Short mmCIF file of C-alpha atoms in Angstrom, two decimals:
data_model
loop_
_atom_site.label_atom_id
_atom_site.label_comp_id
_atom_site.label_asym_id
_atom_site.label_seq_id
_atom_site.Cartn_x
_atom_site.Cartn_y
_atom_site.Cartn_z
CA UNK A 1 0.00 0.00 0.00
CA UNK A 2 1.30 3.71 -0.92
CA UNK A 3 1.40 5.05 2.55
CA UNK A 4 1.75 8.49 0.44
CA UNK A 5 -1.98 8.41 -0.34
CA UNK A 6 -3.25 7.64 3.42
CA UNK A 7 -5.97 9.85 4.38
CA UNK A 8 -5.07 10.72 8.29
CA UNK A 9 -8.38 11.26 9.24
CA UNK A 10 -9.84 8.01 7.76
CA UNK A 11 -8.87 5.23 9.64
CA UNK A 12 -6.63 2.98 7.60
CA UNK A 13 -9.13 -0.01 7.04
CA UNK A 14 -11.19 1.75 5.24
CA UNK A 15 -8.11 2.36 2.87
CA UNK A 16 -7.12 -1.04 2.48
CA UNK A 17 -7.51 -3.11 -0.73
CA UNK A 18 -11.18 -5.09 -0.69
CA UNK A 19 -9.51 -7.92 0.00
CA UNK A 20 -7.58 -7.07 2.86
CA UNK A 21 -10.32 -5.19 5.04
CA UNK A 22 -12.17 -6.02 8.17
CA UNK A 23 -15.73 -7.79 8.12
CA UNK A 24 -18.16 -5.46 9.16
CA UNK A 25 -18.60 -4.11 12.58
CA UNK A 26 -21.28 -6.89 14.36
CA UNK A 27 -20.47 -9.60 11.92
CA UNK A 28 -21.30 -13.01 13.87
CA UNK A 29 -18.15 -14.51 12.27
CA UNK A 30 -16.47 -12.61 14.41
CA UNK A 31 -18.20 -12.87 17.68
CA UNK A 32 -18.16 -16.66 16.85
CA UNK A 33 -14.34 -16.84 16.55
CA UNK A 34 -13.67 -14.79 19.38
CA UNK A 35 -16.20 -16.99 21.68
CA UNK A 36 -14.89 -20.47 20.27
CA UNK A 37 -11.11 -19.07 21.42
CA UNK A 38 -12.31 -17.85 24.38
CA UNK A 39 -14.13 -21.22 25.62
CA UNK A 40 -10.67 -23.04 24.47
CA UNK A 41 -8.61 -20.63 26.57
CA UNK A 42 -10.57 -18.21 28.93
CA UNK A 43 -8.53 -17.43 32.12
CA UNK A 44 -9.68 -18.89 35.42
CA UNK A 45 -9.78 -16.81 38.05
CA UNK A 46 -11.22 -16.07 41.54
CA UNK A 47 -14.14 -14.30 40.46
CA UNK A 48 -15.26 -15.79 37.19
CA UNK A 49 -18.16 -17.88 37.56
CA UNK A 50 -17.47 -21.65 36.08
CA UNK A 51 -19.13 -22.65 33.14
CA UNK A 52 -22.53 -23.13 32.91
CA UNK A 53 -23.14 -21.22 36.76
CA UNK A 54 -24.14 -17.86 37.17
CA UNK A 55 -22.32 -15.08 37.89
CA UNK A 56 -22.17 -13.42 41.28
CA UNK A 57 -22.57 -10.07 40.52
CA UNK A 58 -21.15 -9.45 44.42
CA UNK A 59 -17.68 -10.69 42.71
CA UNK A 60 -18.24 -8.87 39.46
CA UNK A 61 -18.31 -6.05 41.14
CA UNK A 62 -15.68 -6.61 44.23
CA UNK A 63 -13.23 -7.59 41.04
CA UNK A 64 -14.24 -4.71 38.65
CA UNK A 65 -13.21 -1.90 41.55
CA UNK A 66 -9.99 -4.00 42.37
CA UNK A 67 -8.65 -4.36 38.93
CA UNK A 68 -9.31 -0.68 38.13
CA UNK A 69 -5.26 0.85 37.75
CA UNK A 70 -4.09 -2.47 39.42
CA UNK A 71 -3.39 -5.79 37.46
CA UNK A 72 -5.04 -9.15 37.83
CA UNK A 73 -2.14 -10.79 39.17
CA UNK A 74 -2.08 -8.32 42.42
CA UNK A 75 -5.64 -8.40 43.04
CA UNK A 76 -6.19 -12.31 43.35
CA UNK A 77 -5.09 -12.62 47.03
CA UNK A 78 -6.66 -9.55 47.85
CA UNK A 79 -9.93 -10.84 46.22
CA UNK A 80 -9.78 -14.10 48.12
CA UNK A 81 -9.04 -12.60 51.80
CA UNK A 82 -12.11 -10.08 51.25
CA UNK A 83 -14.01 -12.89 49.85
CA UNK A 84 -13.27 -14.66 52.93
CA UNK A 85 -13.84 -11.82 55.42
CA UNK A 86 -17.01 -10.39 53.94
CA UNK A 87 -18.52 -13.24 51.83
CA UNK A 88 -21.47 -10.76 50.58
CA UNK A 89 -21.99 -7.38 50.03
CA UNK A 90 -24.23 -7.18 52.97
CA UNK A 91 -21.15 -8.63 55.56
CA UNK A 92 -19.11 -5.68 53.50
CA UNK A 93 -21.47 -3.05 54.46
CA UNK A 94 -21.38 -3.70 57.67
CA UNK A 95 -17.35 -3.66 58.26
CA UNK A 96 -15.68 -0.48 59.78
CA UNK A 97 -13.73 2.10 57.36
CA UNK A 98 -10.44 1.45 59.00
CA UNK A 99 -11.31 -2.51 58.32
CA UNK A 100 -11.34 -1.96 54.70
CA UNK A 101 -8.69 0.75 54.16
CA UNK A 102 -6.47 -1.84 56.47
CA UNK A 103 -7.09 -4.59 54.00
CA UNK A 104 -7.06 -2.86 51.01
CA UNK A 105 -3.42 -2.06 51.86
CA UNK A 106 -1.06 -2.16 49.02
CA UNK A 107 -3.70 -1.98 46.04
CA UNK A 108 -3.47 1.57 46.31
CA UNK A 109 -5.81 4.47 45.07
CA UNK A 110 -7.81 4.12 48.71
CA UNK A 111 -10.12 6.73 47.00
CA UNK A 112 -11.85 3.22 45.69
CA UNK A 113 -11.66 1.31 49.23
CA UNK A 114 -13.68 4.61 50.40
CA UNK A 115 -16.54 4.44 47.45
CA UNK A 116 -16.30 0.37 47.52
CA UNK A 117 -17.68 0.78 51.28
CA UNK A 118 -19.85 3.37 50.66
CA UNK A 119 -21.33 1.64 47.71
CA UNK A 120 -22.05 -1.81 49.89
CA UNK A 121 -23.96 -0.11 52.26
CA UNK A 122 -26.21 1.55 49.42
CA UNK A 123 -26.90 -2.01 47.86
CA UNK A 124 -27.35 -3.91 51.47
CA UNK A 125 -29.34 -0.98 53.06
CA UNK A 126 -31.36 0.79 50.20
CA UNK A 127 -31.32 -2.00 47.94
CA UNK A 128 -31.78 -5.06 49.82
CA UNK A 129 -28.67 -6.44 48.90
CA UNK A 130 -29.30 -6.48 45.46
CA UNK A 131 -27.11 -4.97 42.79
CA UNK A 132 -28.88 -2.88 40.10
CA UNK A 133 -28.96 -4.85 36.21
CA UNK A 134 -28.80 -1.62 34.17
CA UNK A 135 -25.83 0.59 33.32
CA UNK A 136 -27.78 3.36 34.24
CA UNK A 137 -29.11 2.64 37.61
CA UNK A 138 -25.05 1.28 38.61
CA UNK A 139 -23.73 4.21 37.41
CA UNK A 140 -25.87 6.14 40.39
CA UNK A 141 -23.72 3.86 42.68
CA UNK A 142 -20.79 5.33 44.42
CA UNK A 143 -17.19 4.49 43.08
CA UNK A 144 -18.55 3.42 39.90
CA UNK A 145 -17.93 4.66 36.51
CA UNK A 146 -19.49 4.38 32.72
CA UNK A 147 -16.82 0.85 32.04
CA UNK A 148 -17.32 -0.51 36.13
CA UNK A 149 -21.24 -0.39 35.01
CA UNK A 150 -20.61 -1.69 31.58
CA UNK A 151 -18.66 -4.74 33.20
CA UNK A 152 -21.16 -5.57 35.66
CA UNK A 153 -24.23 -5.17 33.53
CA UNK A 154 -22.46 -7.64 31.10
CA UNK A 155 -20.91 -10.03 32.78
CA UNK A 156 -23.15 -10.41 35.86
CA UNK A 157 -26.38 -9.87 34.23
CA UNK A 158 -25.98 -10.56 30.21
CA UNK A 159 -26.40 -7.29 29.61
CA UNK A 160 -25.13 -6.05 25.84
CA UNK A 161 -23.16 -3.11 27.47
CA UNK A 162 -19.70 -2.42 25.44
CA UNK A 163 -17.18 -2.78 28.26
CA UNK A 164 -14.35 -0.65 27.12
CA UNK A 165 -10.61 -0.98 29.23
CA UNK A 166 -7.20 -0.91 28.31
CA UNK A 167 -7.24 -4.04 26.73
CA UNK A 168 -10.37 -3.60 25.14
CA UNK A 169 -8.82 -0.71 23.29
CA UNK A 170 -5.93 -1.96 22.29
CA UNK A 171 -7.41 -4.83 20.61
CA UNK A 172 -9.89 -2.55 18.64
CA UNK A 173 -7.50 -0.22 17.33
CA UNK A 174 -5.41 -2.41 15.91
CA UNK A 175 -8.45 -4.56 14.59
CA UNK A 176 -9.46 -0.97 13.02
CA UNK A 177 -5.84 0.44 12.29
CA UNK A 178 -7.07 3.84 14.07
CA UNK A 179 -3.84 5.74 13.57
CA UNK A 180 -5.74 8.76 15.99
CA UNK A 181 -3.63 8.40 19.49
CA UNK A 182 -5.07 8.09 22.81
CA UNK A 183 -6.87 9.81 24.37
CA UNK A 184 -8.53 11.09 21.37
CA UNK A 185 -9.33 7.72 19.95
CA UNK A 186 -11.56 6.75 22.56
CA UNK A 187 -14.80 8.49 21.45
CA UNK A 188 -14.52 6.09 18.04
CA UNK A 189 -13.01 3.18 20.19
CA UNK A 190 -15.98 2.91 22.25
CA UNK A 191 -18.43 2.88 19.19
CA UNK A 192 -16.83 0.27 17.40
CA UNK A 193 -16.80 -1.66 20.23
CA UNK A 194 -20.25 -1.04 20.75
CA UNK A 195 -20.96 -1.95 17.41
CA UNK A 196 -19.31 -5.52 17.60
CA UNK A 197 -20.71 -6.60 21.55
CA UNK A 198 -23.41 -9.23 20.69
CA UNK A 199 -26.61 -9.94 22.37
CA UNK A 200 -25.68 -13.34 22.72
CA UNK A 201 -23.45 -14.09 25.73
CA UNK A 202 -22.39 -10.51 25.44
CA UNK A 203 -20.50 -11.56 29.06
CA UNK A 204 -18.12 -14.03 27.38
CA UNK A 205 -17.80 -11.78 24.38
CA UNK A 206 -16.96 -8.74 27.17
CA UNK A 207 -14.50 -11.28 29.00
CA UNK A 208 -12.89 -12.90 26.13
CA UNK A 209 -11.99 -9.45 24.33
CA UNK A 210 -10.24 -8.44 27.29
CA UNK A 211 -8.00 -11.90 27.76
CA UNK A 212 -7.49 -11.27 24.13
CA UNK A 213 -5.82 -8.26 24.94
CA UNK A 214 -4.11 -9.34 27.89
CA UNK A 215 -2.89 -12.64 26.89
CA UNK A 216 -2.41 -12.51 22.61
CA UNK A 217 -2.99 -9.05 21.85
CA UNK A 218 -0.20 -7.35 23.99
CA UNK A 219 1.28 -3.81 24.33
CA UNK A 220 4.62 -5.67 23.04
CA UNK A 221 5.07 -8.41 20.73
CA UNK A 222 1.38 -9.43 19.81
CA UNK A 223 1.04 -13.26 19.52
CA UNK A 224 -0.84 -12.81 16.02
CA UNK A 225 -0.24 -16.18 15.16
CA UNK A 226 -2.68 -17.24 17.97
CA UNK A 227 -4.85 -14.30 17.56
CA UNK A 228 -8.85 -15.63 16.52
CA UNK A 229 -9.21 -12.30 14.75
CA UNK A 230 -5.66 -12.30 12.97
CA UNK A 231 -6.85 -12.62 9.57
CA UNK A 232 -9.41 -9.80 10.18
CA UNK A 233 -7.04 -7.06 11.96
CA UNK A 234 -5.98 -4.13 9.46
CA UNK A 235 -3.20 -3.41 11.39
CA UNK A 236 -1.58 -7.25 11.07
CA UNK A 237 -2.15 -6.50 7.56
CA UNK A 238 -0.38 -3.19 7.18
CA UNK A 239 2.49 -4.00 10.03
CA UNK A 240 1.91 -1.53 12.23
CA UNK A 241 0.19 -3.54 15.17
CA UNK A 242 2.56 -3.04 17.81
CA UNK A 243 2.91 0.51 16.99
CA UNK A 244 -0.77 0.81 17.72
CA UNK A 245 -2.75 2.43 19.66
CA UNK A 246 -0.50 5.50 19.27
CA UNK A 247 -0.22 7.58 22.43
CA UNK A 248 0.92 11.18 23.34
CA UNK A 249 3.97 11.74 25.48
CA UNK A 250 3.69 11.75 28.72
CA UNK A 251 4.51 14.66 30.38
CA UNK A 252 7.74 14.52 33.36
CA UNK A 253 6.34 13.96 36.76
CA UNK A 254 6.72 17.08 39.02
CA UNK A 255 9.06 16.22 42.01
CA UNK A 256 6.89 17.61 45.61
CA UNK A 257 8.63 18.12 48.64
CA UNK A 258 7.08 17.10 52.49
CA UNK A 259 8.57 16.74 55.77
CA UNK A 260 7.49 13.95 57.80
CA UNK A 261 7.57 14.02 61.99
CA UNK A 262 7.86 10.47 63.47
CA UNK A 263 7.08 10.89 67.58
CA UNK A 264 8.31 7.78 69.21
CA UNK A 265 7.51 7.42 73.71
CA UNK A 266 9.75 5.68 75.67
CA UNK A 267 7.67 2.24 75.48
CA UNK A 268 8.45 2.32 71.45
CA UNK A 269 5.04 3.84 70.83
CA UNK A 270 4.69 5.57 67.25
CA UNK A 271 2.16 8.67 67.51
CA UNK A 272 -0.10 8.60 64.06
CA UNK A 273 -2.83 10.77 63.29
CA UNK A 274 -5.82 10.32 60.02
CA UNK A 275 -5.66 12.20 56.91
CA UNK A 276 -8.82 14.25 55.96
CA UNK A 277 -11.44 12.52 54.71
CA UNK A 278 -10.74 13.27 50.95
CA UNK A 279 -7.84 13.50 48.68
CA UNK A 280 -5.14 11.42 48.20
CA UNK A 281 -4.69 8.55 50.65
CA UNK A 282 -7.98 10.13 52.45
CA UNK A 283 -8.88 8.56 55.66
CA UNK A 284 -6.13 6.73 55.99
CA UNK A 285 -3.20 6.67 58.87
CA UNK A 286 0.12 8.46 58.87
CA UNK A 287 2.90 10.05 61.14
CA UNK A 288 2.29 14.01 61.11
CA UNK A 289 3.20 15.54 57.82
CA UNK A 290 3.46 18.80 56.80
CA UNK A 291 1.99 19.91 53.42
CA UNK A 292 3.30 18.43 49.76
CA UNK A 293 4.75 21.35 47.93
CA UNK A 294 7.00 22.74 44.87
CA UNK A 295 9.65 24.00 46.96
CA UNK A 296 11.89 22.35 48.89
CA UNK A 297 12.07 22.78 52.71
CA UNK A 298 15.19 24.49 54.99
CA UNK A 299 15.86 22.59 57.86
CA UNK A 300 14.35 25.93 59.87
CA UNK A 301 10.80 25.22 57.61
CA UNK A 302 11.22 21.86 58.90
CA UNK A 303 11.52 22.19 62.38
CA UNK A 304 8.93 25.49 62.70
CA UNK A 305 5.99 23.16 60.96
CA UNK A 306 6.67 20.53 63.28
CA UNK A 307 3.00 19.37 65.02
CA UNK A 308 4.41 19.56 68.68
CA UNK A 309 7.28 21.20 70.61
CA UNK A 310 10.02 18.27 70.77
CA UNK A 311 13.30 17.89 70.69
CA UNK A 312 13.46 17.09 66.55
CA UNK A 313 16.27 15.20 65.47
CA UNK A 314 16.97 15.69 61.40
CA UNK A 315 17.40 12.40 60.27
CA UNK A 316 19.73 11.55 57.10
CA UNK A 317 18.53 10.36 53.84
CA UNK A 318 15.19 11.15 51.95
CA UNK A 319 12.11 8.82 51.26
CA UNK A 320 11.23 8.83 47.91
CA UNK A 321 7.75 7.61 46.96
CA UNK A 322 5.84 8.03 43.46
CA UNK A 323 2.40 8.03 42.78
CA UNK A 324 1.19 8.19 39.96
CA UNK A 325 1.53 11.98 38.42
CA UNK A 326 4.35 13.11 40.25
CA UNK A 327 7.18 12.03 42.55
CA UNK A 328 7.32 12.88 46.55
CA UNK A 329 10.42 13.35 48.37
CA UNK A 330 10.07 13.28 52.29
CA UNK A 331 12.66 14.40 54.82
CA UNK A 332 12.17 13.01 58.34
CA UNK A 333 12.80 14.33 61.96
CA UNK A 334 12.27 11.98 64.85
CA UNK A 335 11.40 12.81 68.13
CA UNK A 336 11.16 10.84 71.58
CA UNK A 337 8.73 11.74 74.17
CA UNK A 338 8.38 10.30 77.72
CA UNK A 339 4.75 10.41 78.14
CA UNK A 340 1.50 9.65 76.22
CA UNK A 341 0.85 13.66 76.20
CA UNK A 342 -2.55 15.29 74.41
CA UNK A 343 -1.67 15.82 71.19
CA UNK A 344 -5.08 16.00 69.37
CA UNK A 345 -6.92 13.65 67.28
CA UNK A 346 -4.53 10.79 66.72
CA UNK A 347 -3.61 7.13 68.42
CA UNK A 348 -0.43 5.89 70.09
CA UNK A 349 0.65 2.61 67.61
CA UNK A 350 1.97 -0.01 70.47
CA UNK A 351 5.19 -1.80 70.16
CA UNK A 352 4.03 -4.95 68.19
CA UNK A 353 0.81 -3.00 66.45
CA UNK A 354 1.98 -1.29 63.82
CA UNK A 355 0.79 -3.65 61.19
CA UNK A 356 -2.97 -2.97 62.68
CA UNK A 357 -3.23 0.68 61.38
CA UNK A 358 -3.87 1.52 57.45
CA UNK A 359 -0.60 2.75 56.87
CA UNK A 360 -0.36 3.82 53.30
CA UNK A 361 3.23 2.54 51.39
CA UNK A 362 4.73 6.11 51.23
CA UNK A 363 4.03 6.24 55.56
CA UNK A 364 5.87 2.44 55.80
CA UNK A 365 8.68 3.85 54.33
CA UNK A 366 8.89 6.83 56.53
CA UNK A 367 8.68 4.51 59.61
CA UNK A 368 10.84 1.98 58.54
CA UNK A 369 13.51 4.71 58.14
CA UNK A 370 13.13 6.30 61.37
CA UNK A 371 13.40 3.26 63.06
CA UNK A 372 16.78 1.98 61.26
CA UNK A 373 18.51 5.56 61.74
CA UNK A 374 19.85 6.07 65.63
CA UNK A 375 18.76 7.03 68.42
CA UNK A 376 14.99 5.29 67.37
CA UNK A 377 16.48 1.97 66.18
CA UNK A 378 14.06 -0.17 67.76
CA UNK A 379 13.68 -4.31 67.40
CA UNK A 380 10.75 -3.98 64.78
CA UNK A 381 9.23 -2.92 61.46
CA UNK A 382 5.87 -2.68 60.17
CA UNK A 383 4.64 -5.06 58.65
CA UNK A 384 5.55 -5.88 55.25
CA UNK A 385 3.70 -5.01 52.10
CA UNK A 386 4.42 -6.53 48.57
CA UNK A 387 5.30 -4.29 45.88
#
């Protein structure tokens, strides 16, 4: 093909000799291939119902606000323990905030812990413990989003609902050659995907296009030779799959600067107070902190933010933690105390109980280097937490 004549706008399929271009968005040829692959090699996992059972739209759910940002390998064992611990949505409404933020712990984005509570009580209290069938009506739910209701209305309730993630776009640009990059794809993504989700087992079909992507149809390397859908995809034909979908630059993370005040008594007590509500890492546990800012801070900054009056040690080194749009440098100062003095809302964290508090990553880190650095060295750690 004579790249020279591509039309930019067009996507490239529609380009492409007669002989060489997709089937028609919707055609059951290609539903049918993609369901016959899937049956021969769907994933099992923790929350997919067996063949032939229903769903549980509890799990659908519970899995769907896990795997958002997080991948399916790091969710399973958190899946299983909550499965285990709150086998229902109704035993989930019921739990305690700190309870969930504690084992959510390591999945990170708490923001969803906070909505997945919130949601379980609005489906056990106002809904008699019955999740809603229509992307609509779970849309109204807390915590959950246009593809979270998609997912759920398809695979829990065989619902035709395009369910549209990372995978899922991958696969259909390159099935479509759609040279537009991300983000600005997305509006044509989603209604080509809509155009192709059957009415027939439209869970499978939702399921099985996202194993495609995860498991043939990869960032790097597609496996086109097992692909069901190889001799359809315009990009296969025109060798640009792994190039696609094209995406922007990211732009350079921002470095922030914090200062961090770990308050240790004499017993080995750790003072830690709870974040506001909202905003990143809301309601969860940490050592005082000052605000995260541009500038760096003096060691005079330092020590006049400080939460108490105590003699503040500087301690060497910097914790480095990145989230997701920008990078967070921390400097610590450590102080003893010899009593369990007022100071505001906030707990003492025993010798030994460390691990019982939801301790975001970034807050472990700031602990654990107190603790190693002189005078605080003390016989423990929190608890660890797989990265």
């Amino acid at each position: 093909m004579d790249n020279s004549t591509i039309d930019v706008d067009r996507p490239l399929i529609a380009q492409m000799p007669a002989t060489a271009r997709l089937r028609r968005a919707g055609d059951p040829a290609l539903v049918g291939r993609l369901l016959a692959w899937y049956d021969a090699n769907a994933r099992v996992l923790p929350w997919r119902a067996r063949k032939g059972r229903r769903p549980n739209p509890y799990h659908v759910w519970l899995s769907e606000i896990m795997l958002q940002q997080t991948t399916v390998a790091a969710v399973g064992p958190y899946f299983r323990r909550f499965i285990r611990r709150w086998p229902n949505v109704d035993a989930l409404g019921r739990a305690e905030p700190d309870e969930v933020l504690h084992a959510w712990q390591g999945l990170g984005y708490y923001a969803r812990a906070r909505n997945l509570l919130r949601c379980a009580r609005v489906v056990g209290t106002e809904l008699g413990g019955r999740f809603p069938e229509t992307e609509a009506e779970l849309e109204r739910l807390p915590g959950i989003g246009p593809y979270t209701a998609a997912a759920i209305a398809a695979i829990a309730f065989e619902r035709p609902a395009a369910v549209v993630d990372g995978n899922v776009e991958r696969v259909i640009a390159r099935l479509y050659a759609l040279e537009k990059p991300l983000p600005r794809a997305r509006g044509r993504i989603r209604e080509l995907a809509a155009a192709l989700t059957p009415t027939r087992r439209p869970g499978d079909y939702a399921q099985a296009v996202m194993d495609l992507g995860s498991l043939v149809c990869t960032p790097r390397e597609p496996a086109c030779g097992r692909c069901p859908w190889a001799d359809s995809c315009a990009a296969r034909a025109l060798g640009i799959a792994e190039e696609l979908p094209r995406k922007p630059a990211r732009p350079a993370r921002p470095t922030l600067s914090a200062v961090a005040y770990v308050l240790v008594r004499d017993d080995g007590a750790v003072f830690l107070r709870r974040r506001a509500p909202t905003g990143l890492l809301g309601g969860m546990m940490e050592v005082p902190s000052s605000e995260w800012r541009d500038e760096g801070w003096t060691e005079d900054q330092a020590r006049a933010a400080a939460p108490v009056s105590a003699p503040w040690r500087s301690l060497p080194g910097i914790v480095r933690h990145t989230f997701t749009h920008f990078h967070l440098e921390i400097r610590v100062l450590a102080g003893r105390v010899a009593t369990a003095e007022s100071l505001g809302d906030g707990a003492w964290a025993g010798r030994g109980r460390l691990h019982e508090f939801a301790l975001p990553t970034v807050m472990k880190k700031v602990i654990r280097h107190a603790m190693a650095s002189p005078p605080l060295a003390m016989d423990e750690e929190p608890a660890n937490e797989r990265r």
